[in-house]
Amino acid sequence: MGVPPAEGWGRRAADPVRNDVGVNRERSGGPPGRRLGECADAAPTQAHGARPALTAPGNREGGWENRPPQAQRTRTQPPAAWGTRTVTTTHPDRNHDAPGPQPRRTRTATTTHPHRNNRGAAHDNRAPQNASRSQPGGTRTPRLGQNGCVRYGILGTTQVHRDDGTAVPLAGTRLRSLLAALALRAGRVRTTEALIDEVWEGEPPADATGALQALVARLRRAIGHEAVGSVDGGYRLVAEPDAVDLHRFERLVDDGGRALADGDAAKAAEALDSALALWRGPVLADLPDRVSVAPRYDALRLDARRLRITAEVALGRAEQVLPEAVELAAAHPLNEAVQVLRLRALREAGRGADALVAYEEVRRELAETLGTDPGPELRALHTELLNPSAPAPAPAPAAAARLGNVRARLTSFVGREADLSAIAADLAAARLVTVTGPGGTGKTRLSQEAGDLVADHWPDGVWFAELAPVEDPRTVAVAVVNALGLRETLLHAASATEAALAAEAKGVAAKDPLLQLTEYCAERRMLLVLDNCEHVIGAAAELTERLLAHCPDVAVLATSREPLGVPGELIRPLDPLPQPPALRLLADRGAAARPGFTPDEDPEACAELCRRLDGLPLAIELAAARLRMMTPRQLADRLDDRFRILTAGSRTVLPRQQTLRAVVDWSWGLLSEAERIVLRRFAVFAGGWDLAAAEAVCGADGGAVDARDVASVLASLVDKSLVVADLAEDGARYRMLETIGEYAAERLVEAGERDTVGRRHTTYFREYVRTADPELRGPGQLRCLDRLEREHENLRAAIRRAVDTGDEQEALCLVLACSWFWEMRNYRSESGHWPAVVAAMSPVDAFAEPLRLPPLDRGPLEDPLPMTPQQLTEARRWARTSEVFAYMGERDVWNDPRLVGLGEAIIEAYPPELPQSSLRPGLFRMLGAMLTGRFDRMAELMDDTVASCRLHGRVWELAFALQFRAKVMNDVEDRLEASMEDIREARELFGRVGDDWGMAEVLAAEAEATANAGDWVRAAESCREAIELARKLGAYQHVPIMQVRLGDALANAGDLVEGERLIREGVAEAETYRPVGDDAGYYGKVLLIALLSRRGELDEAFALLDVLQAAPPRGMPSFIVGLLAAIRGWLTGMAGDPYGGLPHLAESVAYMEGHPLSPIIGPRLGVLLFPPGVALFTGIAGLRDGDDVRGPARRAAVVLGAHDALRQTACTPWERTSLDEDAVRLRGYLGEEDFAHAYREGEGLVFAEAVELLRRPV
């Protein structure tokens, strides 16, 4: 619960070369980003992101404190970037007769700082802007003729090197940006407007032209005056293209490409190696708007890598470059040229089989991502890989007509390319392949396409036998005989008897058709396609087994909704179409029905159509036909009535394929009575089920289907493609396609079983989650979380049903048992919505008198239903309080008068001596103090809760109460050690019960407490452990705040780069988990403001602060809001206007004092306002002369003493350094004795007296 300190206040900039305020720095004598009152030559420039060296206050560089007072006074003037008129004078200890450059007199006009917040009135007590004195520092850089600068680098950070290889320093991001913009077009004129836009990224300073001129002057001093030419309206870099690594790279790539085209692979490899070696990092890294130009050069670099690998393969070094080719292909999965390169490298390295696998991966990626097929080059290479030794086919005369009867199709074939290839491979490995799947998945069409694809392998033809019209299983062989053309007439509807009579009428003996078929096929090499076997499955299986046994060169491709069950059968399940090919099918058939149609008309509705129609090709085609008179949205909105809507099938197909209902009716008609009962009962499930649930819900009445029979019936329905089985290590789960589910629900209503089976479903899942609830707080919690995640849709369905039927106890039990799961997995909408719904079901007020009930040691979830009257009351109270507590961080429940009574009732109802006070909702009794506004009672109530848990032996509840108290007490005066004691005990208890979630929470509390104590290493360790546990449990919503805290701890421990990276990652990730992640986002951005300000990036710091203040946290007013006002004051002072920072400081004090939690944690957090106060008062002292200095200087010394006496948490290293530097300045202003006296006076102040100093006029 602790609010993070806004550390780093008052830290001077680490990049003093940057001119963020548009002031001419060469004339002003100092950078704007320095600490208040810092002298112009105080510190050398720090590298970007490097940790500045810390110097003890009494050991300043150059022994400054031992210099004459006059010199000290001169060095403590503010920099000219504050907008003062500056007169440069000489130091009394400087030898002005010595050789070398001497200081010159300069004047800098007063300016208005662009970061001032001018919305309020000017400060009434502002002192006049007196003249100040500063010492210009630095030396002049030799000109071009002296240093010989000849090479420019922009393939990475901007660099300049002399011809002897030594680097030329380029200090400041703006300077490097300018050079990058000029070097990008070396030798060509860049207009002033274009340079301003590129260097300042569309946000130029007030005097942009002047600022650019100053920047050009700095660049000329760095690389030579002659290197930057001036022309009317702009500038140019005077350099040959080859002097810039980017242009040299382009030339070398061009040379390499030409050499490769000419067949000189060795020359190509050498040129391309040289080109790629020029890259040091992202191209134009210092150019703010690099995204508009960088992609071109990144693409050229990719081409260079590809060409170089091509050259190496041509030189016979495929094995050596293969890892790089594979890496390149993985990074660019949709670049066909790169994929061709990988396949060629694999082939030349002797790994042809791997190349074929890689081709299939590429083909699948292109189909699923782009909805396209491989291009000609990839397909040609694939053909070469399939026939590595075959010569190129010579042109041949017209091919002879193929044998067989597979008819030409009338529509395009869409989206089954992978399945087609798989079936072709299956037929090469097995003599019987059965394509299975539910009706409408396109099994028939796929088998026709597969027959065409492999026709060349079957010299005696591919023969297609349609079994759908066959009604009598005994005539299956007759249908196949006729398909082969062995009879003159096809008796589709004939029975076996009728076939025999017809033969007798013709005067011929009836010959066994199966024998006839076997004799005909015995000497032939052919493929027989048996389509739609499911309704004559036994006869089809018998025929197939007979043929395969007696005809060694015959193969069978069957389609069926269930396997044939013949030995040697290879089953190829056909899944519904994935989304990309399903959309392609809808686009193709939709355009045929309504010319001009494309899914782009309404992509969301089209995607919903394909998804809700389960990717079934037949259903999609029926929907496409309706697009003649409906929009995609109208059609999608009517899919709940899909069986009435989707009825416009082709007139030329069988009746069972003309409507969606007919397709499913056909499957239903083939089921046994037990299969129909179980299938319709499956309709009550949502999101799938396992075998135990199926047995409990679908076979519990002892009637037509006993629970013991459900497993075998379920297996049969899976075989018939009406139920989908998803196998996993922890068991199988089952589901129905949405279309089948809708149909089964209709049948359930027709059978009058919806209410009965629905009650079984509700009962089963109520007990499922009720008995799982304790496991969420023990060693099996991860397994339990995963189980509840899988069944979440069923739990939601059970809750809705219980609410809809008015069954209060069922609804209460389900919702309360889900509450901890919802909390752990961040289901915020459920955790707030459903408790409110079930609380409203109660006919009485749960907190009506009497509030204190008799002792109750078993909670409402600890026994099966029905609840006892008192358990029911506890459950109602739990629901009522959960409704409020779920939104405490998001809604302003703190000032809601309607909830004051609830808060008082919670406090009154659960004294520590009652056993129920250690259970939910009594466990959260301390939150009643927040609802009533009695924050002064929170510590007492938390102590009562801990005592109650100890008294009644509730181990987990005690651990929870201890970690909660530790988090709150971290922010309370004089309670840090007590918090650490709570943390140690809670860790032991959570470890004893095996609760990783609880351990993560207590580690978070430990990280905060150890950071408060200044132990950054241990804080980082605790954060890492907490993050690991949270990720393990899937509690990802808790990761961002711990990531931010880890980054803060690492930065304070000295690793600034890694710390900032983690903070930024945490801030970005927090957006995913709003509103839970809001704290991480706010805290992280406050830390980033401090980091930016240390580097002198004040523009960025102010911009981020504007974002934070424009969108304050929701719910209870946060202390961070008050801290933000103080930070604005501090930044304003850093930017050169300490007077302008005072109103913001006063605003932060007022906010803190009015905060609801101020009585208990205000003093601890309020002390955080003192460092910006010290910095601002010290800065104001630096703006004054004579006796006027003493007033603000003495105020700063008093506040500093109060801060050091009252602060109970550790300062960050940077904060401490800043305060120590201020102390040095204050000693200079006041003298050692007066400073010590003022400091001791501050040490004797109480918090309220010290705070008063922050808002009193100076």
mmCIF file of N, CA and C in Angstrom, residues 416-500:
data_model
loop_
_atom_site.group_PDB
_atom_site.id
_atom_site.type_symbol
_atom_site.label_atom_id
_atom_site.label_comp_id
_atom_site.label_asym_id
_atom_site.label_seq_id
_atom_site.Cartn_x
_atom_site.Cartn_y
_atom_site.Cartn_z
ATOM 1 N N ARG A 416 -7.398 -25.316 -48.415
ATOM 2 C CA ARG A 416 -7.081 -26.649 -47.908
ATOM 3 C C ARG A 416 -5.757 -27.156 -48.465
ATOM 4 N N GLU A 417 -4.861 -26.246 -48.816
ATOM 5 C CA GLU A 417 -3.623 -26.663 -49.465
ATOM 6 C C GLU A 417 -2.807 -27.596 -48.573
ATOM 7 N N ALA A 418 -2.718 -27.283 -47.293
ATOM 8 C CA ALA A 418 -1.935 -28.129 -46.386
ATOM 9 C C ALA A 418 -2.573 -29.506 -46.249
ATOM 10 N N ASP A 419 -3.889 -29.560 -46.127
ATOM 11 C CA ASP A 419 -4.568 -30.853 -46.022
ATOM 12 C C ASP A 419 -4.376 -31.671 -47.294
ATOM 13 N N LEU A 420 -4.382 -30.988 -48.430
ATOM 14 C CA LEU A 420 -4.202 -31.672 -49.706
ATOM 15 C C LEU A 420 -2.822 -32.319 -49.773
ATOM 16 N N SER A 421 -1.801 -31.573 -49.368
ATOM 17 C CA SER A 421 -0.444 -32.136 -49.360
ATOM 18 C C SER A 421 -0.344 -33.298 -48.384
ATOM 19 N N ALA A 422 -1.002 -33.169 -47.245
ATOM 20 C CA ALA A 422 -0.943 -34.236 -46.240
ATOM 21 C C ALA A 422 -1.585 -35.513 -46.755
ATOM 22 N N ILE A 423 -2.700 -35.387 -47.443
ATOM 23 C CA ILE A 423 -3.371 -36.586 -47.962
ATOM 24 C C ILE A 423 -2.525 -37.245 -49.041
ATOM 25 N N ALA A 424 -1.904 -36.429 -49.875
ATOM 26 C CA ALA A 424 -1.020 -37.002 -50.893
ATOM 27 C C ALA A 424 0.103 -37.792 -50.236
ATOM 28 N N ALA A 425 0.673 -37.255 -49.151
ATOM 29 C CA ALA A 425 1.727 -37.966 -48.438
ATOM 30 C C ALA A 425 1.180 -39.221 -47.767
ATOM 31 N N ASP A 426 -0.041 -39.135 -47.219
ATOM 32 C CA ASP A 426 -0.662 -40.296 -46.581
ATOM 33 C C ASP A 426 -0.831 -41.438 -47.573
ATOM 34 N N LEU A 427 -1.273 -41.122 -48.793
ATOM 35 C CA LEU A 427 -1.519 -42.162 -49.797
ATOM 36 C C LEU A 427 -0.223 -42.814 -50.265
ATOM 37 N N ALA A 428 0.890 -42.111 -50.074
ATOM 38 C CA ALA A 428 2.179 -42.716 -50.396
ATOM 39 C C ALA A 428 2.632 -43.665 -49.297
ATOM 40 N N ALA A 429 2.030 -43.538 -48.107
ATOM 41 C CA ALA A 429 2.462 -44.337 -46.961
ATOM 42 C C ALA A 429 1.464 -45.430 -46.583
ATOM 43 N N ALA A 430 0.210 -45.310 -46.969
ATOM 44 C CA ALA A 430 -0.821 -46.270 -46.538
ATOM 45 C C ALA A 430 -1.775 -46.545 -47.690
ATOM 46 N N ARG A 431 -2.366 -47.732 -47.688
ATOM 47 C CA ARG A 431 -3.294 -48.101 -48.769
ATOM 48 C C ARG A 431 -4.724 -47.702 -48.453
ATOM 49 N N LEU A 432 -5.007 -47.395 -47.193
ATOM 50 C CA LEU A 432 -6.342 -46.921 -46.830
ATOM 51 C C LEU A 432 -6.199 -45.640 -46.013
ATOM 52 N N VAL A 433 -6.723 -44.567 -46.537
ATOM 53 C CA VAL A 433 -6.737 -43.292 -45.845
ATOM 54 C C VAL A 433 -8.183 -42.850 -45.719
ATOM 55 N N THR A 434 -8.614 -42.557 -44.498
ATOM 56 C CA THR A 434 -9.987 -42.101 -44.277
ATOM 57 C C THR A 434 -9.963 -40.668 -43.772
ATOM 58 N N VAL A 435 -10.614 -39.795 -44.517
ATOM 59 C CA VAL A 435 -10.754 -38.396 -44.120
ATOM 60 C C VAL A 435 -12.027 -38.290 -43.295
ATOM 61 N N THR A 436 -11.884 -37.904 -42.021
ATOM 62 C CA THR A 436 -13.041 -37.806 -41.138
ATOM 63 C C THR A 436 -13.287 -36.356 -40.751
ATOM 64 N N GLY A 437 -14.519 -36.080 -40.383
ATOM 65 C CA GLY A 437 -14.871 -34.733 -39.944
ATOM 66 C C GLY A 437 -16.373 -34.567 -39.956
ATOM 67 N N PRO A 438 -16.869 -33.542 -39.260
ATOM 68 C CA PRO A 438 -18.324 -33.317 -39.241
ATOM 69 C C PRO A 438 -18.838 -32.918 -40.612
ATOM 70 N N GLY A 439 -20.140 -32.986 -40.767
ATOM 71 C CA GLY A 439 -20.740 -32.583 -42.025
ATOM 72 C C GLY A 439 -20.443 -31.138 -42.356
ATOM 73 N N GLY A 440 -20.167 -30.903 -43.635
ATOM 74 C CA GLY A 440 -19.937 -29.542 -44.076
ATOM 75 C C GLY A 440 -18.503 -29.081 -44.009
ATOM 76 N N THR A 441 -17.546 -29.961 -43.633
ATOM 77 C CA THR A 441 -16.147 -29.535 -43.561
ATOM 78 C C THR A 441 -15.447 -29.608 -44.909
ATOM 79 N N GLY A 442 -16.102 -30.159 -45.919
ATOM 80 C CA GLY A 442 -15.482 -30.182 -47.243
ATOM 81 C C GLY A 442 -14.717 -31.458 -47.527
ATOM 82 N N LYS A 443 -15.140 -32.567 -46.945
ATOM 83 C CA LYS A 443 -14.428 -33.830 -47.151
ATOM 84 C C LYS A 443 -14.540 -34.285 -48.616
ATOM 85 N N THR A 444 -15.727 -34.148 -49.189
ATOM 86 C CA THR A 444 -15.919 -34.586 -50.575
ATOM 87 C C THR A 444 -15.038 -33.787 -51.525
ATOM 88 N N ARG A 445 -15.068 -32.483 -51.409
ATOM 89 C CA ARG A 445 -14.283 -31.658 -52.314
ATOM 90 C C ARG A 445 -12.781 -31.934 -52.145
ATOM 91 N N LEU A 446 -12.360 -32.114 -50.925
ATOM 92 C CA LEU A 446 -10.947 -32.380 -50.675
ATOM 93 C C LEU A 446 -10.533 -33.704 -51.308
ATOM 94 N N SER A 447 -11.389 -34.713 -51.222
ATOM 95 C CA SER A 447 -11.041 -36.015 -51.817
ATOM 96 C C SER A 447 -10.961 -35.914 -53.336
ATOM 97 N N GLN A 448 -11.826 -35.107 -53.951
ATOM 98 C CA GLN A 448 -11.751 -34.912 -55.398
ATOM 99 C C GLN A 448 -10.440 -34.241 -55.791
ATOM 100 N N GLU A 449 -10.079 -33.187 -55.061
ATOM 101 C CA GLU A 449 -8.831 -32.491 -55.354
ATOM 102 C C GLU A 449 -7.632 -33.414 -55.132
ATOM 103 N N ALA A 450 -7.675 -34.214 -54.087
ATOM 104 C CA ALA A 450 -6.582 -35.146 -53.815
ATOM 105 C C ALA A 450 -6.473 -36.180 -54.932
ATOM 106 N N GLY A 451 -7.610 -36.655 -55.441
ATOM 107 C CA GLY A 451 -7.584 -37.602 -56.555
ATOM 108 C C GLY A 451 -6.906 -37.014 -57.774
ATOM 109 N N ASP A 452 -7.214 -35.770 -58.087
ATOM 110 C CA ASP A 452 -6.555 -35.112 -59.215
ATOM 111 C C ASP A 452 -5.047 -34.968 -58.985
ATOM 112 N N LEU A 453 -4.682 -34.607 -57.748
ATOM 113 C CA LEU A 453 -3.281 -34.338 -57.440
ATOM 114 C C LEU A 453 -2.410 -35.576 -57.629
ATOM 115 N N VAL A 454 -2.922 -36.748 -57.255
ATOM 116 C CA VAL A 454 -2.105 -37.970 -57.309
ATOM 117 C C VAL A 454 -2.436 -38.840 -58.500
ATOM 118 N N ALA A 455 -3.230 -38.345 -59.443
ATOM 119 C CA ALA A 455 -3.706 -39.187 -60.562
ATOM 120 C C ALA A 455 -2.570 -39.803 -61.351
ATOM 121 N N ASP A 456 -1.461 -39.092 -61.503
ATOM 122 C CA ASP A 456 -0.366 -39.609 -62.310
ATOM 123 C C ASP A 456 0.263 -40.861 -61.707
ATOM 124 N N HIS A 457 0.065 -41.088 -60.420
ATOM 125 C CA HIS A 457 0.641 -42.278 -59.767
ATOM 126 C C HIS A 457 -0.216 -43.522 -59.973
ATOM 127 N N TRP A 458 -1.399 -43.367 -60.566
ATOM 128 C CA TRP A 458 -2.342 -44.483 -60.706
ATOM 129 C C TRP A 458 -2.678 -44.647 -62.193
ATOM 130 N N PRO A 459 -1.903 -45.495 -62.886
ATOM 131 C CA PRO A 459 -2.104 -45.624 -64.343
ATOM 132 C C PRO A 459 -3.485 -46.137 -64.729
ATOM 133 N N ASP A 460 -4.123 -46.847 -63.827
ATOM 134 C CA ASP A 460 -5.459 -47.359 -64.155
ATOM 135 C C ASP A 460 -6.563 -46.461 -63.623
ATOM 136 N N GLY A 461 -6.181 -45.279 -63.180
ATOM 137 C CA GLY A 461 -7.180 -44.265 -62.902
ATOM 138 C C GLY A 461 -7.545 -44.063 -61.446
ATOM 139 N N VAL A 462 -8.203 -42.928 -61.216
ATOM 140 C CA VAL A 462 -8.800 -42.576 -59.926
ATOM 141 C C VAL A 462 -10.303 -42.619 -60.122
ATOM 142 N N TRP A 463 -10.964 -43.431 -59.332
ATOM 143 C CA TRP A 463 -12.400 -43.674 -59.520
ATOM 144 C C TRP A 463 -13.160 -43.245 -58.284
ATOM 145 N N PHE A 464 -14.186 -42.453 -58.526
ATOM 146 C CA PHE A 464 -14.933 -41.799 -57.438
ATOM 147 C C PHE A 464 -16.314 -42.447 -57.311
ATOM 148 N N ALA A 465 -16.588 -43.039 -56.152
ATOM 149 C CA ALA A 465 -17.868 -43.695 -55.909
ATOM 150 C C ALA A 465 -18.654 -42.919 -54.865
ATOM 151 N N GLU A 466 -19.815 -42.380 -55.266
ATOM 152 C CA GLU A 466 -20.652 -41.611 -54.339
ATOM 153 C C GLU A 466 -21.593 -42.557 -53.606
ATOM 154 N N LEU A 467 -21.410 -42.656 -52.291
ATOM 155 C CA LEU A 467 -22.247 -43.549 -51.500
ATOM 156 C C LEU A 467 -23.398 -42.815 -50.818
ATOM 157 N N ALA A 468 -23.436 -41.482 -50.897
ATOM 158 C CA ALA A 468 -24.503 -40.741 -50.228
ATOM 159 C C ALA A 468 -25.893 -41.172 -50.665
ATOM 160 N N PRO A 469 -26.123 -41.440 -51.985
ATOM 161 C CA PRO A 469 -27.492 -41.823 -52.381
ATOM 162 C C PRO A 469 -27.880 -43.242 -51.991
ATOM 163 N N VAL A 470 -26.930 -44.065 -51.573
ATOM 164 C CA VAL A 470 -27.209 -45.473 -51.271
ATOM 165 C C VAL A 470 -27.967 -45.565 -49.957
ATOM 166 N N GLU A 471 -29.129 -46.225 -49.986
ATOM 167 C CA GLU A 471 -29.925 -46.373 -48.762
ATOM 168 C C GLU A 471 -29.759 -47.737 -48.132
ATOM 169 N N ASP A 472 -29.564 -48.779 -48.946
ATOM 170 C CA ASP A 472 -29.433 -50.143 -48.450
ATOM 171 C C ASP A 472 -27.949 -50.498 -48.403
ATOM 172 N N PRO A 473 -27.403 -50.788 -47.241
ATOM 173 C CA PRO A 473 -25.977 -51.123 -47.167
ATOM 174 C C PRO A 473 -25.577 -52.277 -48.080
ATOM 175 N N ARG A 474 -26.550 -53.179 -48.407
ATOM 176 C CA ARG A 474 -26.195 -54.331 -49.245
ATOM 177 C C ARG A 474 -25.904 -53.946 -50.688
ATOM 178 N N THR A 475 -26.218 -52.710 -51.078
ATOM 179 C CA THR A 475 -25.974 -52.277 -52.461
ATOM 180 C C THR A 475 -24.744 -51.373 -52.578
ATOM 181 N N VAL A 476 -23.922 -51.294 -51.534
ATOM 182 C CA VAL A 476 -22.710 -50.492 -51.616
ATOM 183 C C VAL A 476 -21.823 -50.987 -52.747
ATOM 184 N N ALA A 477 -21.629 -52.307 -52.835
ATOM 185 C CA ALA A 477 -20.777 -52.852 -53.887
ATOM 186 C C ALA A 477 -21.359 -52.555 -55.267
ATOM 187 N N VAL A 478 -22.692 -52.592 -55.379
ATOM 188 C CA VAL A 478 -23.337 -52.267 -56.649
ATOM 189 C C VAL A 478 -22.987 -50.835 -57.064
ATOM 190 N N ALA A 479 -23.048 -49.911 -56.103
ATOM 191 C CA ALA A 479 -22.743 -48.518 -56.406
ATOM 192 C C ALA A 479 -21.309 -48.366 -56.873
ATOM 193 N N VAL A 480 -20.387 -49.096 -56.266
ATOM 194 C CA VAL A 480 -18.981 -48.988 -56.669
ATOM 195 C C VAL A 480 -18.773 -49.607 -58.044
ATOM 196 N N VAL A 481 -19.423 -50.739 -58.282
ATOM 197 C CA VAL A 481 -19.326 -51.378 -59.606
ATOM 198 C C VAL A 481 -19.797 -50.417 -60.689
ATOM 199 N N ASN A 482 -20.917 -49.775 -60.455
ATOM 200 C CA ASN A 482 -21.442 -48.832 -61.437
ATOM 201 C C ASN A 482 -20.531 -47.612 -61.588
ATOM 202 N N ALA A 483 -19.902 -47.175 -60.481
ATOM 203 C CA ALA A 483 -18.975 -46.044 -60.584
ATOM 204 C C ALA A 483 -17.799 -46.377 -61.485
ATOM 205 N N LEU A 484 -17.406 -47.662 -61.514
ATOM 206 C CA LEU A 484 -16.301 -48.090 -62.362
ATOM 207 C C LEU A 484 -16.739 -48.346 -63.802
ATOM 208 N N GLY A 485 -18.058 -48.215 -64.062
ATOM 209 C CA GLY A 485 -18.564 -48.411 -65.421
ATOM 210 C C GLY A 485 -18.720 -49.854 -65.801
ATOM 211 N N LEU A 486 -18.822 -50.726 -64.816
ATOM 212 C CA LEU A 486 -18.946 -52.149 -65.115
ATOM 213 C C LEU A 486 -20.380 -52.559 -65.354
ATOM 214 N N ARG A 487 -21.347 -51.671 -65.144
ATOM 215 C CA ARG A 487 -22.759 -51.943 -65.409
ATOM 216 C C ARG A 487 -23.339 -50.817 -66.222
ATOM 217 N N GLU A 488 -24.418 -51.093 -66.890
ATOM 218 C CA GLU A 488 -25.038 -50.076 -67.716
ATOM 219 C C GLU A 488 -25.908 -49.124 -66.917
ATOM 220 N N THR A 489 -26.455 -49.586 -65.806
ATOM 221 C CA THR A 489 -27.414 -48.787 -65.048
ATOM 222 C C THR A 489 -26.990 -48.732 -63.583
ATOM 223 N N LEU A 490 -27.101 -47.557 -63.005
ATOM 224 C CA LEU A 490 -26.786 -47.379 -61.585
ATOM 225 C C LEU A 490 -28.087 -47.330 -60.798
ATOM 226 N N LEU A 491 -28.302 -48.328 -59.970
ATOM 227 C CA LEU A 491 -29.535 -48.393 -59.178
ATOM 228 C C LEU A 491 -29.254 -47.792 -57.808
ATOM 229 N N HIS A 492 -29.264 -46.421 -57.745
ATOM 230 C CA HIS A 492 -28.929 -45.762 -56.481
ATOM 231 C C HIS A 492 -29.835 -46.193 -55.358
ATOM 232 N N ALA A 493 -31.122 -46.292 -55.635
ATOM 233 C CA ALA A 493 -32.060 -46.538 -54.552
ATOM 234 C C ALA A 493 -32.442 -48.004 -54.451
ATOM 235 N N ALA A 494 -31.797 -48.845 -55.260
ATOM 236 C CA ALA A 494 -32.211 -50.240 -55.296
ATOM 237 C C ALA A 494 -31.748 -51.007 -54.080
ATOM 238 N N SER A 495 -32.562 -51.938 -53.643
ATOM 239 C CA SER A 495 -32.147 -52.863 -52.606
ATOM 240 C C SER A 495 -31.435 -54.020 -53.274
ATOM 241 N N ALA A 496 -30.856 -54.885 -52.510
ATOM 242 C CA ALA A 496 -30.172 -56.042 -53.072
ATOM 243 C C ALA A 496 -31.156 -56.948 -53.805
ATOM 244 N N THR A 497 -32.372 -57.099 -53.260
ATOM 245 C CA THR A 497 -33.379 -57.953 -53.893
ATOM 246 C C THR A 497 -33.790 -57.402 -55.252
ATOM 247 N N GLU A 498 -34.007 -56.095 -55.289
ATOM 248 C CA GLU A 498 -34.405 -55.476 -56.548
ATOM 249 C C GLU A 498 -33.308 -55.608 -57.590
ATOM 250 N N ALA A 499 -32.050 -55.530 -57.180
ATOM 251 C CA ALA A 499 -30.947 -55.696 -58.119
ATOM 252 C C ALA A 499 -30.940 -57.095 -58.702
ATOM 253 N N ALA A 500 -31.225 -58.103 -57.878
ATOM 254 C CA ALA A 500 -31.251 -59.484 -58.362
ATOM 255 C C ALA A 500 -32.402 -59.700 -59.331
#
